[in-house]
PDB file of C-alpha atoms in Angstrom:
ATOM      1  CA  MET A   1       0.023   0.031   0.012  1.00 37.00           C
ATOM      2  CA  SER A   2       1.292   3.447  -0.859  1.00 42.00           C
ATOM      3  CA  ALA A   3       2.340   5.342   2.247  1.00 46.00           C
ATOM      4  CA  ASP A   4       0.667   8.358   0.650  1.00 68.00           C
ATOM      5  CA  MET A   5      -2.869   6.935   0.695  1.00 89.00           C
ATOM      6  CA  GLN A   6      -4.584   8.146   3.781  1.00 94.00           C
ATOM      7  CA  ASN A   7      -7.417   6.224   5.488  1.00 96.00           C
ATOM      8  CA  GLY A   8     -10.813   7.263   6.618  1.00 98.00           C
ATOM      9  CA  VAL A   9     -14.270   6.055   7.457  1.00 98.00           C
ATOM     10  CA  PHE A  10     -17.749   7.180   6.418  1.00 98.00           C
ATOM     11  CA  VAL A  11     -20.050   7.420   9.411  1.00 96.00           C
ATOM     12  CA  THR A  12     -23.598   6.412   8.610  1.00 88.00           C
ATOM     13  CA  THR A  13     -25.823   8.749  10.631  1.00 90.00           C
ATOM     14  CA  HIS A  14     -29.299   7.520   9.590  1.00 86.00           C
ATOM     15  CA  GLY A  15     -31.340   6.593  12.648  1.00 89.00           C
ATOM     16  CA  LEU A  16     -28.545   7.452  15.139  1.00 93.00           C
ATOM     17  CA  THR A  17     -28.532   9.907  17.988  1.00 96.00           C
ATOM     18  CA  LEU A  18     -25.916  12.521  18.206  1.00 97.00           C
ATOM     19  CA  ASP A  19     -24.183  10.607  20.952  1.00 97.00           C
ATOM     20  CA  ALA A  20     -24.149   7.459  18.808  1.00 97.00           C
ATOM     21  CA  VAL A  21     -22.541   9.385  15.950  1.00 97.00           C
ATOM     22  CA  ILE A  22     -19.950  10.839  18.276  1.00 98.00           C
ATOM     23  CA  GLY A  23     -19.300   7.386  19.603  1.00 97.00           C
ATOM     24  CA  GLN A  24     -18.568   6.010  16.040  1.00 96.00           C
ATOM     25  CA  VAL A  25     -16.115   8.854  15.449  1.00 98.00           C
ATOM     26  CA  ARG A  26     -14.461   8.271  18.857  1.00 97.00           C
ATOM     27  CA  ALA A  27     -14.097   4.522  18.067  1.00 96.00           C
ATOM     28  CA  ALA A  28     -12.507   5.295  14.725  1.00 97.00           C
ATOM     29  CA  ALA A  29     -10.062   7.796  16.375  1.00 97.00           C
ATOM     30  CA  GLN A  30      -9.184   5.323  19.073  1.00 96.00           C
ATOM     31  CA  ALA A  31      -8.512   2.645  16.487  1.00 96.00           C
ATOM     32  CA  GLY A  32      -6.070   5.042  14.731  1.00 96.00           C
ATOM     33  CA  VAL A  33      -8.125   5.993  11.740  1.00 97.00           C
ATOM     34  CA  SER A  34      -7.110   9.319  10.200  1.00 97.00           C
ATOM     35  CA  ALA A  35     -10.402  10.848   9.135  1.00 98.00           C
ATOM     36  CA  ALA A  36     -14.159  10.553   9.682  1.00 98.00           C
ATOM     37  CA  TRP A  37     -16.656  11.730   7.068  1.00 98.00           C
ATOM     38  CA  LEU A  38     -20.405  12.507   7.607  1.00 98.00           C
ATOM     39  CA  PRO A  39     -23.130  12.811   4.977  1.00 96.00           C
ATOM     40  CA  GLN A  40     -25.714  15.535   4.678  1.00 96.00           C
ATOM     41  CA  VAL A  41     -29.059  13.943   4.139  1.00 90.00           C
ATOM     42  CA  PHE A  42     -32.617  14.409   5.473  1.00 89.00           C
ATOM     43  CA  GLY A  43     -31.567  14.181   9.135  1.00 89.00           C
ATOM     44  CA  GLY A  44     -29.120  15.893  11.498  1.00 92.00           C
ATOM     45  CA  ASP A  45     -26.993  18.772  10.188  1.00 96.00           C
ATOM     46  CA  ALA A  46     -23.514  17.397   9.281  1.00 97.00           C
ATOM     47  CA  LEU A  47     -21.648  20.648  10.077  1.00 98.00           C
ATOM     48  CA  THR A  48     -23.294  21.079  13.359  1.00 98.00           C
ATOM     49  CA  THR A  49     -22.606  17.458  14.200  1.00 98.00           C
ATOM     50  CA  LEU A  50     -18.960  17.796  13.218  1.00 98.00           C
ATOM     51  CA  ALA A  51     -18.544  20.928  15.344  1.00 98.00           C
ATOM     52  CA  VAL A  52     -19.801  19.137  18.365  1.00 98.00           C
ATOM     53  CA  THR A  53     -17.841  15.999  17.579  1.00 98.00           C
ATOM     54  CA  GLY A  54     -14.618  17.993  17.147  1.00 97.00           C
ATOM     55  CA  CYS A  55     -14.956  19.271  20.671  1.00 97.00           C
ATOM     56  CA  GLU A  56     -15.522  15.737  21.982  1.00 98.00           C
ATOM     57  CA  VAL A  57     -13.005  13.843  19.928  1.00 98.00           C
ATOM     58  CA  PRO A  58      -9.517  15.225  19.467  1.00 97.00           C
ATOM     59  CA  GLY A  59      -7.069  14.469  16.699  1.00 96.00           C
ATOM     60  CA  ILE A  60      -9.063  12.824  13.949  1.00 98.00           C
ATOM     61  CA  LYS A  61      -9.713  14.806  10.790  1.00 98.00           C
ATOM     62  CA  LEU A  62     -13.324  15.500   9.939  1.00 98.00           C
ATOM     63  CA  GLY A  63     -15.186  16.032   6.756  1.00 98.00           C
ATOM     64  CA  THR A  64     -18.524  16.278   5.019  1.00 98.00           C
ATOM     65  CA  ALA A  65     -19.431  14.000   2.158  1.00 97.00           C
ATOM     66  CA  VAL A  66     -21.434  15.708   0.796  1.00 97.00           C
ATOM     67  CA  VAL A  67     -23.341  19.018   1.530  1.00 98.00           C
ATOM     68  CA  PRO A  68     -25.718  19.786  -1.358  1.00 98.00           C
ATOM     69  CA  THR A  69     -25.200  23.228  -2.796  1.00 98.00           C
ATOM     70  CA  TYR A  70     -28.649  24.203  -3.921  1.00 97.00           C
ATOM     71  CA  PRO A  71     -30.406  24.400  -0.499  1.00 96.00           C
ATOM     72  CA  ARG A  72     -27.702  26.554   1.175  1.00 97.00           C
ATOM     73  CA  HIS A  73     -26.552  29.969  -0.040  1.00 98.00           C
ATOM     74  CA  PRO A  74     -22.839  30.356  -0.180  1.00 98.00           C
ATOM     75  CA  LEU A  75     -22.937  33.039   2.557  1.00 98.00           C
ATOM     76  CA  THR A  76     -24.850  30.726   4.793  1.00 98.00           C
ATOM     77  CA  LEU A  77     -22.710  27.689   4.136  1.00 98.00           C
ATOM     78  CA  ALA A  78     -19.525  29.674   4.610  1.00 98.00           C
ATOM     79  CA  GLY A  79     -20.657  30.810   8.060  1.00 98.00           C
ATOM     80  CA  GLN A  80     -21.601  27.224   9.062  1.00 98.00           C
ATOM     81  CA  ALA A  81     -18.304  25.788   7.713  1.00 98.00           C
ATOM     82  CA  LEU A  82     -16.048  28.405   9.335  1.00 98.00           C
ATOM     83  CA  THR A  83     -17.769  27.930  12.603  1.00 98.00           C
ATOM     84  CA  ALA A  84     -17.215  24.168  12.421  1.00 98.00           C
ATOM     85  CA  GLN A  85     -13.652  24.790  11.366  1.00 98.00           C
ATOM     86  CA  SER A  86     -13.079  26.948  14.457  1.00 98.00           C
ATOM     87  CA  ALA A  87     -14.820  24.453  16.723  1.00 97.00           C
ATOM     88  CA  THR A  88     -12.698  21.534  15.409  1.00 97.00           C
ATOM     89  CA  GLY A  89      -9.353  23.347  15.675  1.00 97.00           C
ATOM     90  CA  GLY A  90      -8.852  23.437  11.883  1.00 98.00           C
ATOM     91  CA  ARG A  91      -9.604  19.849  11.104  1.00 98.00           C
ATOM     92  CA  LEU A  92     -12.435  20.264   8.687  1.00 98.00           C
ATOM     93  CA  THR A  93     -12.854  19.338   4.984  1.00 98.00           C
ATOM     94  CA  LEU A  94     -15.932  20.824   3.361  1.00 98.00           C
ATOM     95  CA  THR A  95     -17.011  18.723   0.380  1.00 98.00           C
ATOM     96  CA  VAL A  96     -19.977  20.091  -1.593  1.00 98.00           C
ATOM     97  CA  GLY A  97     -21.896  18.858  -4.548  1.00 98.00           C
ATOM     98  CA  PRO A  98     -25.064  19.524  -6.588  1.00 97.00           C
ATOM     99  CA  SER A  99     -26.716  16.259  -5.457  1.00 95.00           C
ATOM    100  CA  HIS A 100     -29.149  14.729  -7.963  1.00 91.00           C
ATOM    101  CA  ARG A 101     -32.072  15.975 -10.000  1.00 92.00           C
ATOM    102  CA  ALA A 102     -34.522  13.699  -8.147  1.00 91.00           C
ATOM    103  CA  VAL A 103     -33.562  15.265  -4.831  1.00 92.00           C
ATOM    104  CA  ILE A 104     -33.202  18.907  -5.855  1.00 94.00           C
ATOM    105  CA  GLU A 105     -36.295  19.090  -8.012  1.00 94.00           C
ATOM    106  CA  GLY A 106     -38.408  16.454  -6.214  1.00 94.00           C
ATOM    107  CA  ALA A 107     -37.765  17.359  -2.659  1.00 93.00           C
ATOM    108  CA  TYR A 108     -36.612  21.048  -2.729  1.00 94.00           C
ATOM    109  CA  GLY A 109     -38.403  22.216  -5.779  1.00 96.00           C
ATOM    110  CA  TYR A 110     -35.386  23.932  -7.258  1.00 95.00           C
ATOM    111  CA  SER A 111     -34.469  23.701 -10.901  1.00 94.00           C
ATOM    112  CA  TYR A 112     -31.688  21.365 -11.690  1.00 95.00           C
ATOM    113  CA  ASP A 113     -31.073  22.968 -15.085  1.00 94.00           C
ATOM    114  CA  ARG A 114     -27.386  23.211 -16.055  1.00 96.00           C
ATOM    115  CA  PRO A 115     -25.800  21.977 -12.779  1.00 97.00           C
ATOM    116  CA  VAL A 116     -22.283  22.535 -14.028  1.00 97.00           C
ATOM    117  CA  ARG A 117     -23.034  26.311 -14.512  1.00 97.00           C
ATOM    118  CA  HIS A 118     -24.602  26.325 -11.035  1.00 97.00           C
ATOM    119  CA  VAL A 119     -21.600  24.668  -9.348  1.00 98.00           C
ATOM    120  CA  ARG A 120     -19.144  26.995 -11.073  1.00 98.00           C
ATOM    121  CA  GLU A 121     -21.014  30.029  -9.890  1.00 98.00           C
ATOM    122  CA  TYR A 122     -21.460  28.583  -6.353  1.00 98.00           C
ATOM    123  CA  LEU A 123     -17.800  27.924  -5.936  1.00 98.00           C
ATOM    124  CA  ALA A 124     -16.884  31.287  -7.312  1.00 98.00           C
ATOM    125  CA  ALA A 125     -18.740  32.792  -4.370  1.00 98.00           C
ATOM    126  CA  LEU A 126     -17.985  30.162  -1.750  1.00 98.00           C
ATOM    127  CA  ALA A 127     -14.241  29.814  -2.072  1.00 98.00           C
ATOM    128  CA  PRO A 128     -13.339  33.456  -1.362  1.00 98.00           C
ATOM    129  CA  LEU A 129     -15.840  33.603   1.449  1.00 98.00           C
ATOM    130  CA  LEU A 130     -14.123  30.696   3.152  1.00 98.00           C
ATOM    131  CA  ARG A 131     -10.822  32.662   2.876  1.00 97.00           C
ATOM    132  CA  GLY A 132     -12.450  35.542   4.799  1.00 96.00           C
ATOM    133  CA  GLU A 133     -12.695  37.707   1.666  1.00 97.00           C
ATOM    134  CA  SER A 134     -15.640  39.942   0.620  1.00 98.00           C
ATOM    135  CA  VAL A 135     -17.537  38.996  -2.431  1.00 98.00           C
ATOM    136  CA  GLU A 136     -19.694  40.837  -4.838  1.00 98.00           C
ATOM    137  CA  TYR A 137     -20.791  38.072  -7.155  1.00 98.00           C
ATOM    138  CA  ARG A 138     -23.770  38.354  -9.536  1.00 97.00           C
ATOM    139  CA  GLY A 139     -24.164  35.396 -11.807  1.00 96.00           C
ATOM    140  CA  GLU A 140     -26.915  33.695 -13.809  1.00 96.00           C
ATOM    141  CA  THR A 141     -27.965  31.379 -10.983  1.00 93.00           C
ATOM    142  CA  LEU A 142     -26.987  33.237  -7.754  1.00 96.00           C
ATOM    143  CA  THR A 143     -26.030  36.511  -6.185  1.00 98.00           C
ATOM    144  CA  ALA A 144     -23.684  36.747  -3.227  1.00 98.00           C
ATOM    145  CA  VAL A 145     -22.713  40.121  -1.787  1.00 98.00           C
ATOM    146  CA  GLY A 146     -20.959  40.381   1.543  1.00 98.00           C
ATOM    147  CA  ALA A 147     -18.428  38.658   3.817  1.00 97.00           C
ATOM    148  CA  VAL A 148     -18.449  36.164   6.616  1.00 98.00           C
ATOM    149  CA  ASN A 149     -16.420  37.018   9.710  1.00 96.00           C
ATOM    150  CA  VAL A 150     -15.617  34.113  12.091  1.00 97.00           C
ATOM    151  CA  PRO A 151     -12.679  35.242  14.228  1.00 95.00           C
ATOM    152  CA  GLY A 152      -9.895  32.728  14.536  1.00 92.00           C
ATOM    153  CA  ALA A 153     -11.239  30.404  11.787  1.00 97.00           C
ATOM    154  CA  THR A 154      -8.827  29.282   9.063  1.00 98.00           C
ATOM    155  CA  PRO A 155     -10.090  28.332   5.597  1.00 98.00           C
ATOM    156  CA  PRO A 156     -11.160  24.685   5.609  1.00 98.00           C
ATOM    157  CA  SER A 157     -10.113  22.413   2.690  1.00 98.00           C
ATOM    158  CA  LEU A 158     -12.790  22.705  -0.007  1.00 98.00           C
ATOM    159  CA  MET A 159     -13.610  19.847  -2.265  1.00 98.00           C
ATOM    160  CA  LEU A 160     -16.274  19.023  -4.890  1.00 98.00           C
ATOM    161  CA  ALA A 161     -17.980  15.674  -5.286  1.00 98.00           C
ATOM    162  CA  ALA A 162     -17.484  14.947  -8.988  1.00 97.00           C
ATOM    163  CA  LEU A 163     -17.673  12.007 -11.300  1.00 96.00           C
ATOM    164  CA  GLY A 164     -18.296  13.344 -14.924  1.00 96.00           C
ATOM    165  CA  PRO A 165     -15.557  15.206 -16.862  1.00 98.00           C
ATOM    166  CA  ALA A 166     -17.108  18.665 -16.542  1.00 98.00           C
ATOM    167  CA  MET A 167     -17.535  18.437 -12.715  1.00 98.00           C
ATOM    168  CA  LEU A 168     -14.041  16.918 -12.356  1.00 98.00           C
ATOM    169  CA  GLY A 169     -12.740  19.844 -14.335  1.00 98.00           C
ATOM    170  CA  LEU A 170     -14.370  22.297 -11.893  1.00 98.00           C
ATOM    171  CA  ALA A 171     -12.991  20.264  -8.893  1.00 98.00           C
ATOM    172  CA  GLY A 172      -9.486  20.574 -10.297  1.00 98.00           C
ATOM    173  CA  GLU A 173      -9.688  24.151 -11.268  1.00 98.00           C
ATOM    174  CA  LEU A 174     -11.523  25.591  -8.261  1.00 98.00           C
ATOM    175  CA  THR A 175     -11.124  23.269  -5.269  1.00 98.00           C
ATOM    176  CA  ASP A 176      -8.632  21.023  -3.469  1.00 98.00           C
ATOM    177  CA  GLY A 177      -9.923  17.805  -4.897  1.00 98.00           C
ATOM    178  CA  THR A 178     -12.847  15.368  -5.196  1.00 98.00           C
ATOM    179  CA  VAL A 179     -14.732  12.600  -3.445  1.00 98.00           C
ATOM    180  CA  THR A 180     -16.020   9.734  -5.595  1.00 97.00           C
ATOM    181  CA  LEU A 181     -18.498   7.006  -4.949  1.00 95.00           C
ATOM    182  CA  PHE A 182     -19.115   3.702  -6.769  1.00 94.00           C
ATOM    183  CA  THR A 183     -16.019   4.228  -8.809  1.00 96.00           C
ATOM    184  CA  GLY A 184     -13.644   1.263  -9.465  1.00 97.00           C
ATOM    185  CA  PRO A 185      -9.833   1.434  -9.657  1.00 98.00           C
ATOM    186  CA  ARG A 186      -9.649   1.397 -13.454  1.00 98.00           C
ATOM    187  CA  THR A 187     -12.045   4.376 -13.705  1.00 98.00           C
ATOM    188  CA  ILE A 188     -10.023   6.202 -11.075  1.00 98.00           C
ATOM    189  CA  ALA A 189      -6.874   5.610 -13.065  1.00 98.00           C
ATOM    190  CA  ASP A 190      -8.142   6.186 -16.597  1.00 98.00           C
ATOM    191  CA  HIS A 191     -10.766   8.851 -15.964  1.00 98.00           C
ATOM    192  CA  VAL A 192     -10.818  10.613 -12.512  1.00 98.00           C
ATOM    193  CA  VAL A 193      -7.146  11.132 -11.929  1.00 98.00           C
ATOM    194  CA  PRO A 194      -6.079  12.484 -15.382  1.00 98.00           C
ATOM    195  CA  THR A 195      -9.205  14.692 -15.749  1.00 98.00           C
ATOM    196  CA  ILE A 196      -8.947  16.415 -12.389  1.00 98.00           C
ATOM    197  CA  THR A 197      -5.136  16.563 -12.439  1.00 98.00           C
ATOM    198  CA  ARG A 198      -5.146  18.191 -15.826  1.00 98.00           C
ATOM    199  CA  ALA A 199      -7.530  20.805 -14.657  1.00 98.00           C
ATOM    200  CA  ALA A 200      -5.567  21.511 -11.490  1.00 98.00           C
ATOM    201  CA  ASN A 201      -2.304  21.810 -13.485  1.00 98.00           C
ATOM    202  CA  GLN A 202      -3.894  24.286 -15.941  1.00 98.00           C
ATOM    203  CA  ALA A 203      -5.225  26.389 -13.066  1.00 98.00           C
ATOM    204  CA  GLY A 204      -1.795  26.340 -11.299  1.00 98.00           C
ATOM    205  CA  ARG A 205      -3.211  24.483  -8.306  1.00 98.00           C
ATOM    206  CA  PRO A 206      -1.411  21.767  -6.304  1.00 97.00           C
ATOM    207  CA  ALA A 207      -1.977  18.132  -7.009  1.00 97.00           C
ATOM    208  CA  PRO A 208      -5.579  17.366  -6.085  1.00 98.00           C
ATOM    209  CA  ARG A 209      -6.881  15.173  -3.283  1.00 98.00           C
ATOM    210  CA  ILE A 210      -8.756  12.238  -4.584  1.00 98.00           C
ATOM    211  CA  VAL A 211     -10.902  10.523  -1.955  1.00 98.00           C
ATOM    212  CA  VAL A 212     -12.512   7.250  -3.012  1.00 98.00           C
ATOM    213  CA  GLY A 213     -15.684   6.227  -1.271  1.00 97.00           C
ATOM    214  CA  LEU A 214     -15.846   2.437  -0.826  1.00 95.00           C
ATOM    215  CA  ALA A 215     -17.987  -0.100   0.921  1.00 97.00           C
ATOM    216  CA  VAL A 216     -15.471  -2.323   2.784  1.00 98.00           C
ATOM    217  CA  CYS A 217     -16.044  -5.459   4.893  1.00 98.00           C
ATOM    218  CA  VAL A 218     -13.426  -7.859   6.161  1.00 98.00           C
ATOM    219  CA  SER A 219     -15.412 -11.068   6.227  1.00 98.00           C
ATOM    220  CA  ASP A 220     -15.169 -14.815   5.643  1.00 97.00           C
ATOM    221  CA  GLU A 221     -18.777 -14.777   4.440  1.00 97.00           C
ATOM    222  CA  VAL A 222     -18.338 -13.069   1.095  1.00 97.00           C
ATOM    223  CA  GLN A 223     -21.565 -14.060  -0.670  1.00 97.00           C
ATOM    224  CA  ALA A 224     -23.654 -13.299   2.371  1.00 97.00           C
ATOM    225  CA  ARG A 225     -22.146  -9.813   2.675  1.00 97.00           C
ATOM    226  CA  ARG A 226     -22.677  -9.200  -1.087  1.00 97.00           C
ATOM    227  CA  GLU A 227     -26.297 -10.065  -0.669  1.00 96.00           C
ATOM    228  CA  LEU A 228     -26.612  -7.841   2.437  1.00 96.00           C
ATOM    229  CA  LEU A 229     -25.034  -4.897   0.611  1.00 95.00           C
ATOM    230  CA  SER A 230     -27.237  -5.452  -2.389  1.00 94.00           C
ATOM    231  CA  SER A 231     -30.375  -5.360  -0.147  1.00 93.00           C
ATOM    232  CA  ILE A 232     -29.091  -2.109   1.470  1.00 90.00           C
ATOM    233  CA  TYR A 233     -28.417  -0.498  -1.884  1.00 89.00           C
ATOM    234  CA  THR A 234     -31.813  -1.612  -3.307  1.00 84.00           C
ATOM    235  CA  ALA A 235     -33.622  -0.139  -0.350  1.00 69.00           C
ATOM    236  CA  VAL A 236     -32.152   3.344  -0.732  1.00 64.00           C
ATOM    237  CA  GLY A 237     -31.961   3.298  -4.522  1.00 62.00           C
ATOM    238  CA  THR A 238     -28.171   3.719  -4.417  1.00 67.00           C
ATOM    239  CA  GLY A 239     -26.308   3.395  -7.614  1.00 61.00           C
ATOM    240  CA  SER A 240     -29.315   4.076  -9.769  1.00 70.00           C
ATOM    241  CA  GLU A 241     -28.494   7.733 -10.545  1.00 84.00           C
ATOM    242  CA  PRO A 242     -27.156   8.468 -14.016  1.00 89.00           C
ATOM    243  CA  SER A 243     -23.823   9.706 -12.709  1.00 91.00           C
ATOM    244  CA  TYR A 244     -23.245   6.554 -10.723  1.00 92.00           C
ATOM    245  CA  ARG A 245     -24.384   4.359 -13.513  1.00 92.00           C
ATOM    246  CA  ALA A 246     -21.913   6.001 -15.854  1.00 94.00           C
ATOM    247  CA  MET A 247     -19.044   5.154 -13.454  1.00 95.00           C
ATOM    248  CA  LEU A 248     -20.099   1.505 -13.235  1.00 95.00           C
ATOM    249  CA  GLU A 249     -20.328   1.289 -17.016  1.00 95.00           C
ATOM    250  CA  ARG A 250     -16.820   2.769 -17.328  1.00 96.00           C
ATOM    251  CA  GLU A 251     -15.560   0.138 -14.946  1.00 97.00           C
ATOM    252  CA  GLY A 252     -17.337  -2.622 -16.804  1.00 96.00           C
ATOM    253  CA  VAL A 253     -19.405  -3.856 -13.877  1.00 95.00           C
ATOM    254  CA  ALA A 254     -23.146  -4.407 -13.388  1.00 93.00           C
ATOM    255  CA  THR A 255     -23.916  -3.047  -9.955  1.00 93.00           C
ATOM    256  CA  ALA A 256     -22.465  -0.994  -7.150  1.00 94.00           C
ATOM    257  CA  VAL A 257     -21.897  -4.189  -5.164  1.00 95.00           C
ATOM    258  CA  ASP A 258     -19.261  -5.178  -7.806  1.00 96.00           C
ATOM    259  CA  VAL A 259     -17.004  -2.280  -6.751  1.00 96.00           C
ATOM    260  CA  ALA A 260     -17.358  -3.035  -3.051  1.00 97.00           C
ATOM    261  CA  ILE A 261     -14.358  -4.549  -1.222  1.00 98.00           C
ATOM    262  CA  ILE A 262     -15.320  -7.745   0.633  1.00 98.00           C
ATOM    263  CA  GLY A 263     -13.120 -10.617   1.680  1.00 98.00           C
ATOM    264  CA  ASP A 264     -10.460 -11.632   4.182  1.00 97.00           C
ATOM    265  CA  GLU A 265      -7.643  -9.181   5.175  1.00 96.00           C
ATOM    266  CA  LYS A 266      -5.355 -10.220   2.327  1.00 96.00           C
ATOM    267  CA  THR A 267      -8.026  -9.644  -0.255  1.00 97.00           C
ATOM    268  CA  VAL A 268      -9.040  -6.271   1.163  1.00 97.00           C
ATOM    269  CA  VAL A 269      -5.458  -5.075   1.232  1.00 95.00           C
ATOM    270  CA  HIS A 270      -4.944  -6.237  -2.384  1.00 96.00           C
ATOM    271  CA  LYS A 271      -8.025  -4.334  -3.563  1.00 96.00           C
ATOM    272  CA  LEU A 272      -7.039  -1.223  -1.625  1.00 96.00           C
ATOM    273  CA  ARG A 273      -3.640  -1.299  -3.233  1.00 95.00           C
ATOM    274  CA  GLN A 274      -5.352  -1.149  -6.583  1.00 96.00           C
ATOM    275  CA  TYR A 275      -6.824   2.254  -5.704  1.00 97.00           C
ATOM    276  CA  ALA A 276      -3.490   3.503  -4.401  1.00 96.00           C
ATOM    277  CA  ASP A 277      -1.745   2.407  -7.589  1.00 96.00           C
ATOM    278  CA  ALA A 278      -4.601   4.076  -9.609  1.00 97.00           C
ATOM    279  CA  GLY A 279      -3.757   7.443  -7.969  1.00 97.00           C
ATOM    280  CA  ALA A 280      -6.241   7.775  -5.157  1.00 98.00           C
ATOM    281  CA  THR A 281      -4.787   9.813  -2.253  1.00 97.00           C
ATOM    282  CA  GLU A 282      -7.322   8.797   0.399  1.00 98.00           C
ATOM    283  CA  PHE A 283     -10.136   6.297   0.906  1.00 97.00           C
ATOM    284  CA  MET A 284     -13.344   6.608   2.844  1.00 98.00           C
ATOM    285  CA  ALA A 285     -14.670   3.279   3.912  1.00 98.00           C
ATOM    286  CA  THR A 286     -18.259   2.472   4.741  1.00 97.00           C
ATOM    287  CA  LEU A 287     -18.508  -0.461   7.192  1.00 97.00           C
ATOM    288  CA  PHE A 288     -21.575  -2.673   6.822  1.00 95.00           C
ATOM    289  CA  GLY A 289     -20.828  -6.019   8.381  1.00 95.00           C
ATOM    290  CA  THR A 290     -21.421  -7.577  11.844  1.00 96.00           C
ATOM    291  CA  ASP A 291     -19.887  -5.984  14.937  1.00 95.00           C
ATOM    292  CA  GLU A 292     -17.057  -8.499  14.819  1.00 97.00           C
ATOM    293  CA  GLU A 293     -16.460  -7.916  11.097  1.00 97.00           C
ATOM    294  CA  ASN A 294     -16.588  -4.153  11.505  1.00 96.00           C
ATOM    295  CA  THR A 295     -13.927  -4.369  14.235  1.00 96.00           C
ATOM    296  CA  ARG A 296     -11.743  -6.371  11.915  1.00 96.00           C
ATOM    297  CA  THR A 297     -12.325  -3.876   9.146  1.00 97.00           C
ATOM    298  CA  LEU A 298     -11.656  -0.884  11.396  1.00 96.00           C
ATOM    299  CA  GLU A 299      -8.379  -2.404  12.510  1.00 96.00           C
ATOM    300  CA  LEU A 300      -7.284  -3.054   8.955  1.00 96.00           C
ATOM    301  CA  ILE A 301      -8.256   0.395   7.885  1.00 95.00           C
ATOM    302  CA  ALA A 302      -6.267   1.981  10.702  1.00 95.00           C
ATOM    303  CA  SER A 303      -3.158   0.052   9.663  1.00 91.00           C
ATOM    304  CA  PHE A 304      -2.763   2.265   6.607  1.00 79.00           C
ATOM    305  CA  GLY A 305      -1.751   5.892   6.303  1.00 59.00           C
TER     306      GLY A 305
END
């Protein structure tokens, strides 16, 4: 495994109390995991949770994966993110993304027309706000005029969830990197890494962070865990969005389960190395096995980085 590939876990928050979420992050930190990532879905607020968690659990890096852009104005999100950054002592990575048409139009009632244009304008306003700068931005999709003052807060790392070439281009040009999901090692190597790296180089930015989101389970019951993961994904419609489907087709696999990492320690290490060799800089593992299996998985994850 490349020494440069950092480890992390994705903390599933659905149905959990704040104390339970903090407990998961604490367990990851105590195991030696480098980073914990929280989603922003229809539940507790991720940035508020991370601000509280950062006060309770020292050391471990904290990130969002992913805060949807449409429902939060850049001025509002900048204030939330800088507050969380201050509360966590500078350990925050803010990952944003446009989400999906079904969510933005179906749940929020916003237009999902030309999401790439929206994200470019959103980042044009958000990035300087996170640096403490005043903005006077008037675009086609949003207006942002003002500044956010959070004394003592440093700019958090800003990343964009991106899979397609246009979004990856924006991620490389305007942010520190990307977070992917349901993306196999061949697609990381042949599509994600060259696309985002080229954009970063052209913009004069440092080499981008490339965080790969993976379902990981150290288990001796491979088929049973594949069936469990398939039922989980089916229940929440995961992998059915066009952007995810495109990644699976690039990889040449049928379902999101086919890019999950399931097996004994040797198998899991081998598959993680494929991502490191492909150019991923970090991985974000979702644990989904029994308590015993999750303990084995957490121990393996913590052994990298």
